[in-house]
Tab-separated table of C-alpha atoms and ligand atoms in Angstrom:
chain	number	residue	atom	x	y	z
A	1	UNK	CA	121.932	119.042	101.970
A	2	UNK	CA	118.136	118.577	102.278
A	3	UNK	CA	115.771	119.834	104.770
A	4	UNK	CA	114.913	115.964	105.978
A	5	UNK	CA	118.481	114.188	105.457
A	6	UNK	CA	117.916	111.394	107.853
A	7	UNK	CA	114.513	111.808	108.640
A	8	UNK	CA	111.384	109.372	107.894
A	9	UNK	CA	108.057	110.536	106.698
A	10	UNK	CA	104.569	108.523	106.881
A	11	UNK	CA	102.355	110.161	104.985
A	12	UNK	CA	98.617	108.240	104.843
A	13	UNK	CA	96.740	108.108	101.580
A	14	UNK	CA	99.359	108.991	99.472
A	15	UNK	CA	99.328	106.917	96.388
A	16	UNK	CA	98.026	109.389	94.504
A	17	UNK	CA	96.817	113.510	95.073
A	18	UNK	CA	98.069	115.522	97.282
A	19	UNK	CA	99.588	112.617	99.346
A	20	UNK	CA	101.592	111.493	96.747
A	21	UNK	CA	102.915	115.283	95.669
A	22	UNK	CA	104.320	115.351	99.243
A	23	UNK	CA	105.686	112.715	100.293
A	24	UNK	CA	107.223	113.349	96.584
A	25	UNK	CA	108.510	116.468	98.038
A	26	UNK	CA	109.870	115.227	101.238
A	27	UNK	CA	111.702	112.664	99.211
A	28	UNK	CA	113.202	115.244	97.050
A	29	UNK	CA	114.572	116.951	100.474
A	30	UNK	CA	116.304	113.491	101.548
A	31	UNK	CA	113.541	112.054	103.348
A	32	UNK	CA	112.383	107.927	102.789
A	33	UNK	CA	109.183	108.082	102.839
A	34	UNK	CA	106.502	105.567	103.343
A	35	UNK	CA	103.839	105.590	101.245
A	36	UNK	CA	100.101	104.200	103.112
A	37	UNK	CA	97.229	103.497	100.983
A	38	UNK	CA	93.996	101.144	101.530
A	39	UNK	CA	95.332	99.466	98.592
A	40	UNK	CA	99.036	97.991	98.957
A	41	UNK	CA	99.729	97.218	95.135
A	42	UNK	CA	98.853	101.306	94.620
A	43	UNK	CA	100.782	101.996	97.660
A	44	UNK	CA	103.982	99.895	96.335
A	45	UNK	CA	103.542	101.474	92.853
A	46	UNK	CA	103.118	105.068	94.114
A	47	UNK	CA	106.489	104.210	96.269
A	48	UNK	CA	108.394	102.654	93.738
A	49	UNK	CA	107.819	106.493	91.322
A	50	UNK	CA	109.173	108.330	94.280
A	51	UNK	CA	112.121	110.068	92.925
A	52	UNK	CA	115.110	109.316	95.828
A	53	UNK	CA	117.518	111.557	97.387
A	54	UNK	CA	121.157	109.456	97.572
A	55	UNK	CA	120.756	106.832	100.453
A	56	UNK	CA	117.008	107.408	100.887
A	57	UNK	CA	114.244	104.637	100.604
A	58	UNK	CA	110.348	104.401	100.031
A	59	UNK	CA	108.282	101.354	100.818
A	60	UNK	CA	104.498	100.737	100.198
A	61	UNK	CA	101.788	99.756	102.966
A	62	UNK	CA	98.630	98.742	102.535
A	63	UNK	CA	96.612	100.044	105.459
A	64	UNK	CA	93.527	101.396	106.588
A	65	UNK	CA	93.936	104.355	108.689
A	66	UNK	CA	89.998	103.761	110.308
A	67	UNK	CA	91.158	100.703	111.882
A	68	UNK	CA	93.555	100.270	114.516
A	69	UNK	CA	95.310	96.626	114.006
A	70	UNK	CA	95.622	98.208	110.496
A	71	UNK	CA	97.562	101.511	111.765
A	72	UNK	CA	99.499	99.941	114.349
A	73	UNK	CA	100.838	96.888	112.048
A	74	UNK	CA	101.198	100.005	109.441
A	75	UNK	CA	103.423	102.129	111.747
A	76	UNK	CA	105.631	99.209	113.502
A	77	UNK	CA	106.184	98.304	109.332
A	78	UNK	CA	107.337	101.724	108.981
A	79	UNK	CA	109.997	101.463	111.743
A	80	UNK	CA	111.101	98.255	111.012
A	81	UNK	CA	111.615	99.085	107.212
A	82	UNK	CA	112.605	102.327	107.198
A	83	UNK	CA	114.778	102.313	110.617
A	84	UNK	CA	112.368	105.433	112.468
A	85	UNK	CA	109.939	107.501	112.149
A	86	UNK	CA	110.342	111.711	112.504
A	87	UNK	CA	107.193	113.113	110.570
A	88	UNK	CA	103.617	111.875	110.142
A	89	UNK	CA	101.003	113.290	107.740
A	90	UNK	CA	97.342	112.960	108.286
A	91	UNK	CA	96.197	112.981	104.557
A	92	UNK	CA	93.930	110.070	103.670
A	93	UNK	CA	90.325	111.084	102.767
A	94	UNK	CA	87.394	110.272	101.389
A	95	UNK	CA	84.314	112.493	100.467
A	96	UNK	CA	80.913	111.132	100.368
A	97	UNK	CA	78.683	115.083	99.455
A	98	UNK	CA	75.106	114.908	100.193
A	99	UNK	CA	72.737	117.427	101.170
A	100	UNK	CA	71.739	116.677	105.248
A	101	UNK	CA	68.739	114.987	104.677
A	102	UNK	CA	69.813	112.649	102.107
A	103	UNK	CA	72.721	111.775	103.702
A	104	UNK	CA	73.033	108.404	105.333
A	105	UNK	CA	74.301	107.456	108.202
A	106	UNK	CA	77.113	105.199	106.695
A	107	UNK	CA	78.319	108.236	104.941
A	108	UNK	CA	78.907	109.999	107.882
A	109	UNK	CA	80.335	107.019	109.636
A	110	UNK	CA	82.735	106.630	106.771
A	111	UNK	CA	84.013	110.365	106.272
A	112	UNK	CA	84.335	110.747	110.101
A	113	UNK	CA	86.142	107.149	110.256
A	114	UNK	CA	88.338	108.090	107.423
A	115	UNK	CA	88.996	111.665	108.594
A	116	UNK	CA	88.890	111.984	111.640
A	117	UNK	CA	89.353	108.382	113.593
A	118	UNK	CA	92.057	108.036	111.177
A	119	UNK	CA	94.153	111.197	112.313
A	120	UNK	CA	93.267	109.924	116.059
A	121	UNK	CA	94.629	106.621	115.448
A	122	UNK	CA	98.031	107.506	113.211
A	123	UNK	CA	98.805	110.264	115.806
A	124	UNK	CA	98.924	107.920	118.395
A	125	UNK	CA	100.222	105.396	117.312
A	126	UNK	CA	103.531	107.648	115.839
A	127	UNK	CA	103.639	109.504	119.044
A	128	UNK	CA	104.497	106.855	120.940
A	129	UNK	CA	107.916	106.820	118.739
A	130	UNK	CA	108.120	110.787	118.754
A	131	UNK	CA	107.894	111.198	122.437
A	132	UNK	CA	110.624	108.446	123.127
A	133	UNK	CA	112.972	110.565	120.930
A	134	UNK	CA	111.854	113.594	122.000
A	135	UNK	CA	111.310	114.548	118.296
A	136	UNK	CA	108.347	114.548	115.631
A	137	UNK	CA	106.680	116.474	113.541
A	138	UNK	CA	102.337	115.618	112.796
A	139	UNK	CA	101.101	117.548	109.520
A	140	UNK	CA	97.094	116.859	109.311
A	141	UNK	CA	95.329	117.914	106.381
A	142	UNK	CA	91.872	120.121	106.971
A	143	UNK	CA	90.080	122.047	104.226
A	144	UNK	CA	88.416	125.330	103.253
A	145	UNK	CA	84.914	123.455	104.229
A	146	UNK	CA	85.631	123.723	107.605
A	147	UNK	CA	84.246	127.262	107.089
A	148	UNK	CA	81.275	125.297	105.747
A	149	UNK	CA	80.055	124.161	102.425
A	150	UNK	CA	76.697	122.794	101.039
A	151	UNK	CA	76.327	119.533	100.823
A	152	UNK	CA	79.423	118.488	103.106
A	153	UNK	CA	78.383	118.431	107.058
A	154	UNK	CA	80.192	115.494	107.293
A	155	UNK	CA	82.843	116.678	105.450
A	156	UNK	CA	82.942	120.011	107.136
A	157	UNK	CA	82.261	118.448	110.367
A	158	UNK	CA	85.611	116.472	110.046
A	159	UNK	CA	87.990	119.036	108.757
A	160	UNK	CA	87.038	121.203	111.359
A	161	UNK	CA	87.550	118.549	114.215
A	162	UNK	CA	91.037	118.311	112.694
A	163	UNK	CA	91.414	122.222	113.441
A	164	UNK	CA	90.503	121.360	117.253
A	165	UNK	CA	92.369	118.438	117.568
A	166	UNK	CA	95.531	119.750	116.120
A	167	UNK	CA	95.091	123.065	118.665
A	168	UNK	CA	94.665	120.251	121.510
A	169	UNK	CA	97.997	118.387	120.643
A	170	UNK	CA	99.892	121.162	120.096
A	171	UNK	CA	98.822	122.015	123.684
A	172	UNK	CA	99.626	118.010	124.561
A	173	UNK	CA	102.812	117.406	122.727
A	174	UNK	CA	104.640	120.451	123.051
A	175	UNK	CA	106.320	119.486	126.121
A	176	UNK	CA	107.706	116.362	123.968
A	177	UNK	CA	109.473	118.313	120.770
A	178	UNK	CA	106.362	117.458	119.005
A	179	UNK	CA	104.421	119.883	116.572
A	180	UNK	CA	101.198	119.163	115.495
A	181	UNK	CA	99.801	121.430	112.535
A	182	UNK	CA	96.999	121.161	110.202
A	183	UNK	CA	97.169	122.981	106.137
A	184	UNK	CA	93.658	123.864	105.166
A	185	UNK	CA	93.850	123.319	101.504
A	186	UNK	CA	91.180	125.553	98.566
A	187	UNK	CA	90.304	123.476	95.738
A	188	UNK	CA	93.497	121.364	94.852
A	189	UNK	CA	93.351	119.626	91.018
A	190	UNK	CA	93.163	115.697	92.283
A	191	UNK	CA	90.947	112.676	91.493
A	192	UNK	CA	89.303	113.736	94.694
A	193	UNK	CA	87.819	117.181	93.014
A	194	UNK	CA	87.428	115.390	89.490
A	195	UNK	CA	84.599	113.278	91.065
A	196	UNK	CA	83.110	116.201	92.129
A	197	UNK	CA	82.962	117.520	88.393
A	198	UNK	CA	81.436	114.041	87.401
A	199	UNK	CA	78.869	114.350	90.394
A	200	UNK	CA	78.233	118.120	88.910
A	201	UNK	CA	77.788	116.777	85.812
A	202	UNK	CA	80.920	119.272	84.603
A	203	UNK	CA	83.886	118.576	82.343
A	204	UNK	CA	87.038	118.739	84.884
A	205	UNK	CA	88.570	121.352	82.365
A	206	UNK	CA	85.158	123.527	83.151
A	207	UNK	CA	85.096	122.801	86.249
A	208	UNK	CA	88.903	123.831	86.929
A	209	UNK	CA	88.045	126.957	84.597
A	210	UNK	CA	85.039	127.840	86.973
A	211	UNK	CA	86.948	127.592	90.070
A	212	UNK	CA	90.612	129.481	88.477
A	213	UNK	CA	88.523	132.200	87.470
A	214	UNK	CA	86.358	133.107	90.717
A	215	UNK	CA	89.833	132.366	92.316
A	216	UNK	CA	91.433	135.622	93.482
A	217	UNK	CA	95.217	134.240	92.514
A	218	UNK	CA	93.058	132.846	89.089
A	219	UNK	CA	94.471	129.717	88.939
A	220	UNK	CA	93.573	126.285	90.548
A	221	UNK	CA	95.869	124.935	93.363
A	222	UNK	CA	98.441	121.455	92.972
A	223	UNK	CA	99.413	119.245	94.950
A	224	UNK	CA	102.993	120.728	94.635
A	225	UNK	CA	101.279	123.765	96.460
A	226	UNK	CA	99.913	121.995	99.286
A	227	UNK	CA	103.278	119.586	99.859
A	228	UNK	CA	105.388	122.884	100.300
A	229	UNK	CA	103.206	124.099	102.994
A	230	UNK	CA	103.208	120.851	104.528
A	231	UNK	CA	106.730	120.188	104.172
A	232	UNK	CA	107.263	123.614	105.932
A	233	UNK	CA	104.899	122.491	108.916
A	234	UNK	CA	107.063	119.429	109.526
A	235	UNK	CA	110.558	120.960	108.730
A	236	UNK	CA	113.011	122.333	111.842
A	237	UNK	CA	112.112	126.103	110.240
A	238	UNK	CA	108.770	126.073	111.441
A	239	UNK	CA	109.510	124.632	115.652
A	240	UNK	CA	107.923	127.570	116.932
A	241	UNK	CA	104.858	126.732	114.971
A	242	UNK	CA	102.307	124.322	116.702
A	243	UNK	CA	98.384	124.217	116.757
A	244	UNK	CA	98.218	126.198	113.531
A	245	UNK	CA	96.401	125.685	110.511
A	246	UNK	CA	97.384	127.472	107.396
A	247	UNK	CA	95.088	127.742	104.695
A	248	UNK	CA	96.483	127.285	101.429
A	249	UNK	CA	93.983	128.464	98.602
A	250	UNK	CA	95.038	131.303	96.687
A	251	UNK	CA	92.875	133.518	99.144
A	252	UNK	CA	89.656	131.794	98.334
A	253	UNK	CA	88.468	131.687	101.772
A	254	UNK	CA	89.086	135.685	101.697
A	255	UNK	CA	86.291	136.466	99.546
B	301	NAP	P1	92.454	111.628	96.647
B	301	NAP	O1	93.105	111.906	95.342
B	301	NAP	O2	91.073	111.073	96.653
B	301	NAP	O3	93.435	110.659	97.465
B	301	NAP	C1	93.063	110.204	98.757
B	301	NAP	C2	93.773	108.893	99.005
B	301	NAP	O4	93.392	108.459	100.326
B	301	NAP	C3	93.369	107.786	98.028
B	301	NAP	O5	94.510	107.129	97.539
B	301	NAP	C4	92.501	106.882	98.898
B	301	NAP	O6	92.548	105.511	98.541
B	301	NAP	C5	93.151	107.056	100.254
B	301	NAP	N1	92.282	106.576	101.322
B	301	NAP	C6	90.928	106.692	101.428
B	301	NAP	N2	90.478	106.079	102.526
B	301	NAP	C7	91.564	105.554	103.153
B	301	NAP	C8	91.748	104.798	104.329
B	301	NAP	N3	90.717	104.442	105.109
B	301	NAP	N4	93.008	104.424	104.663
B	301	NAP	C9	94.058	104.763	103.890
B	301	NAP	N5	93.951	105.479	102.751
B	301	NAP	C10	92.720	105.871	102.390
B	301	NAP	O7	92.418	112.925	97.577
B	301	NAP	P2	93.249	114.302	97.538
B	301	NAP	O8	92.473	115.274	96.755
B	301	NAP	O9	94.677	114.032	97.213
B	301	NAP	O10	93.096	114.753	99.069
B	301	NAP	C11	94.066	114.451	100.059
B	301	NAP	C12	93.638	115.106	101.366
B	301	NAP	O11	93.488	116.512	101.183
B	301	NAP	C13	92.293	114.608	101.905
B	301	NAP	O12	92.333	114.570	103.319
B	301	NAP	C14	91.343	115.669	101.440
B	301	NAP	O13	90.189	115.721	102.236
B	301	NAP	C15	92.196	116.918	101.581
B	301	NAP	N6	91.753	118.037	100.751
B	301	NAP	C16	91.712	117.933	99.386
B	301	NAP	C17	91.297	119.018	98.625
B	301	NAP	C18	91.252	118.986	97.107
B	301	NAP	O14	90.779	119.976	96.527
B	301	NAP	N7	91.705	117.930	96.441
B	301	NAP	C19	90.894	120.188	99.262
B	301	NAP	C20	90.931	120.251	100.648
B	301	NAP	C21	91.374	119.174	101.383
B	301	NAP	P3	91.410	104.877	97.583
B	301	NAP	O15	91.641	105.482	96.245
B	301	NAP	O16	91.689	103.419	97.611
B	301	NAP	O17	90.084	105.284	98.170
């Protein structure tokens, strides 16, 4: 028996990365999943990989978690396709690294859009679903640059508003059988950190060697780490946990 017979699980940006690791992960538990990406080719590909538990499905949506005719088409898909919705996960992102004054406005728009409007409108519109039933589970994903980084304000800026935001829902939804949760993730080996080699001008297999070795665990984090956190957050093990965000980085953020 899995941890999520039954259950379904959104998870936003997930057809590749860390997104796609989980909602891996939650299928392998006996979750469907469905699989949101900007792109809905990607989105069906990435779904139709998911390994199934007996009975379980996974669909692709295109959507664009910034917009909100996007999100809600997105979510009523999901319940009409998959038959409910139990767990959401905030994980679509974009980076766009510039030191503060060469960063453009646009940029900022786009990371807070992406980031943070994004977990704003997906929350909602799920919520409506999980406070019906009396049941749901939000996982958001924040980021060691909360703490601050160079050349990420809006970045930062965002992953930090997730922190507050999933403190102020926990405070919200509580009352509802909801938990809201953030995982704060170190430096996790995606496409997402491999641009940040190119923009470094850095191999990825330096760059990974760099970060492993100034990493007190010396190694660099998966995605596999990151969706068993997650998949904690938003299993029945962890009701008693809301408002929390749990930093997953091999103790990075400790030195
Ligand atoms: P990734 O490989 O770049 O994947 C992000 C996915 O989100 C992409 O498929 C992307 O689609 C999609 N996306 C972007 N904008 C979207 C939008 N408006 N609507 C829907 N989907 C959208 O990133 P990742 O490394 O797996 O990161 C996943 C999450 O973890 C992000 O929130 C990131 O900030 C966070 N995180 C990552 C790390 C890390 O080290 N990798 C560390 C801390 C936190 P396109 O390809 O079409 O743009």
């Amino acid at each position: 028996m899995g941890r999520f017979d039954g259950r379904v699980a959104v998870i936003t940006g997930a057809a590749r990365g860390i997104g796609f690791g989980t909602a891996q992960r939650f299928a392998s538990e006996g979750a469907s999943v469905a699989i949101l990406d900007l792109d809905e080719g990607a989105a069906a590909d990435a779904a139709g990989r998911v390994e199934l538990a007996d009975g379980a499905r996974a669909v692709g949506i295109g959507a664009d978690v910034s917009d909100a005719a996007s999100v809600d088409a997105a979510v009523d898909r999901v319940v009409s396709e998959l038959g409910g919705l139990h767990v959401l996960v905030n994980n679509a992102g974009v980076t766009r690294d510039n030191l503060l004054f060469k960063m453009t406005e646009v940029d900022w728009d786009l990371v807070m859009g992406v980031h943070l409007k994004g977990a704003f409108l997906m929350t909602k519109a799920a919520q409506k679903h999980f406070t019906e039933q009396r049941y749901g589970k939000v996982v958001c994903l924040s980021s060691t640059s909360a703490l601050g980084n160079r050349g990420q304000a809006n970045y930062s800026a965002a992953k930090m508003g997730i922190q507050g935001f999933v403190r102020t829902l926990g405070i919200e939804l509580g009352p509802f059988g909801i938990n809201v949760n953030a995982v704060a993730p170190g430096f996790i080996a995606t496409e997402m950190t491999d641009a940040t080699a190119a923009r470094m001008k850095m191999s990825v297999e330096d760059f990974r060697a760099g970060v492993a070795e100034r990493n007190p665990v010396k190694r660099i984090g998966l995605p596999e780490d990151i969706a068993a956190a997650v998949t904690f957050l938003a299993s029945d093990e962890a009701s008693y946990i809301t408002g929390q965000t749990l930093y997953v980085d091999g103790g990075a953020t400790l030195l």
